[in-house]
Phi, psi and omega in degrees: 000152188235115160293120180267153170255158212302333183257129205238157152226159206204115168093323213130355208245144166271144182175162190263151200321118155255205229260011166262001147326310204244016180309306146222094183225346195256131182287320158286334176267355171275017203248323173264016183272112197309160171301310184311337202258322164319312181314280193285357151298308194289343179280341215251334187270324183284316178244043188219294216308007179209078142233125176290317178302133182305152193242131188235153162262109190281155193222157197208142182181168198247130156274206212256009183267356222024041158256119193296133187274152179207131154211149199241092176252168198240117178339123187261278183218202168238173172246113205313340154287002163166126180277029156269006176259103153234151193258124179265200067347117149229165161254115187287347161280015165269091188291310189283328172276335173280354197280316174308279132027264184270348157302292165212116167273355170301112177195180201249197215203138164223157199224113188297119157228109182280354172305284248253342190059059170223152134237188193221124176250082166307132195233163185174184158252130214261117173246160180223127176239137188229173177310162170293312187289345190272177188229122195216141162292176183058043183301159053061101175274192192251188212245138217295329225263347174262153218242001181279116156321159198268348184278293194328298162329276164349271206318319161315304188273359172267355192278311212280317201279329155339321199241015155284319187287154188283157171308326192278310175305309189301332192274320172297005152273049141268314186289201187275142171337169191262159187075353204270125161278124182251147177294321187222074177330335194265318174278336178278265251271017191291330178257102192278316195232102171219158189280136169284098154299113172335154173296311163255164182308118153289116174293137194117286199319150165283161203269357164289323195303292167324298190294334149305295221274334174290350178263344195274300176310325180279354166222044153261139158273155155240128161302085188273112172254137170254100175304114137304304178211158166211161189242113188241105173250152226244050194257038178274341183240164174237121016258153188299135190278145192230121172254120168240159187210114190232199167056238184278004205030049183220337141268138202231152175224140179241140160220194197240161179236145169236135177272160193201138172063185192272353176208103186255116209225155176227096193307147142217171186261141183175129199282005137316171143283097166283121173264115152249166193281143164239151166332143192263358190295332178240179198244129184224152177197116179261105187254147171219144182232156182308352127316335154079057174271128146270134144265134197217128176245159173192146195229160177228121193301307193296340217241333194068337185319173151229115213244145160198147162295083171244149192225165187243146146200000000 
């Protein structure tokens, strides 16, 4: 088990140890907890967890165009009630990405870890818990082991991870969708910094300031993914191990890979979206569609771009 200290940073936020913190050190929640999830916590505890920089994951689906979908989202927390749930950032004015989504949420995930040389290829369903006044597909099913209605639950924990976020994260659900040419730059973007405001009003506080916060929050979301399998390869040994974990995640078959050359990748047609390992010195996620269309991604950790390709063949 890898002990963490009481001060952690996660996202970006400095902040004292929570509860994906204490995963595993806490007997309850380890007590049912798969081998897979052991994995991608302690890897995730090796390159992430004392990085100030955000951490994004990539993602892939076919739209409803049959054209393959990419987004780089960016990684919140785990979920303390169960580790088949991990949580993201969304914007209910993020059209293109909720459009993507309500095409098909079943989709994978491919997850870097450049210290440590692993990635994690998640295949799973995509949920949305949004504010009580919006109306979103896919709601947040409910959590097996809690005695809390799936609205009620959600809502809480999208209330907690909210007042989690740092002021600089929290002020962009003010601006404008993502990709949107704003008319006035000064105006979409005046709000650099906010505060998580109680829920009722404070005397003293201004009462715009409240009101900002209340639009910021009715259009923050948590992304919810629920993992079904995951394929975790190994490339820190030679030749690199390959772990899939399906079903029940309690059977798992390993095998060795031997790499040849600067890249080895393995394709199938299939109207999923696929992610395969590429050499790990850059970070790639490869989709392929029954058209046998690619999209090819690449992230640079320091610089943040996102570069990306498509190509047919």
């Amino acid at each position: 088990s890898t002990v963490l200290s009481n001060t952690c940073i996660m996202n970006g936020v400095k902040r004292q140890s929570s509860s994906s913190d204490t995963w595993l050190t806490n007997p309850k929640a380890s007590a049912g907890m798969a081998a897979w999830f052991e994995r991608l916590k302690k890897s995730y505890t090796r390159n992430f967890v004392y990085s100030e920089e955000p951490v994004f994951v990539h993602m892939s689906n076919i739209r409803r165009s049959g054209d393959v979908s990419m987004h780089s989202l960016p990684f919140q927390d785990f979920l303390e009630d169960d580790c088949r749930f991990l949580l993201f950032l969304l914007a209910m004015n993020d059209n293109l990405l909720m459009g993507d989504i309500k095409s098909d949420p079943n989709v994978k995930l491919c997850w870097n870890m450049p210290k440590t040389k692993e990635h994690f290829y998640l295949k799973g369903k995509f949920y949305i818990a949004s504010a009580p006044i919006q109306v979103t597909r896919f709601p947040p099913p409910k959590i097996v082991d809690s005695d809390v209605s799936a609205v009620d639950y959600w809502e809480a924990e999208r209330s907690k991870q909210w007042k989690q976020l740092d002021k600089r994260t929290r002020a962009t659900f003010t601006w404008p969708a993502s990709r949107e040419a704003p008319k006035s730059d000064n105006i979409a973007f005046s709000c650099l910094s906010l505060d998580a405001l109680p829920s009722e009003p404070v005397k003293g506080k201004p009462e715009p300031l409240k009101i900002v916060h209340d639009i910021a929050m009715d259009n923050f979301c948590l992304l919810i993914f629920k993992i079904s399998a995951v394929e975790h390869f190994d490339y820190s040994m030679f030749p690199a191990k390959r772990t899939v974990s399906k079903g029940n995640f309690f059977n798992e078959s390993s095998s060795m890979y031997l790499i040849k050359g600067k890249c080895f990748c393995r394709y199938t047609r299939s109207k999923a979206a696929i992610a395969r390992s590429w050499k790990p010195t850059l970070n790639h996620v490869t989709s392929l569609n029954s058209s046998f269309s690619l999209i090819l991604t690449a992230t640079f950790p320091r610089t943040f771009p996102l570069c990306s390709l498509s190509i047919s063949i």
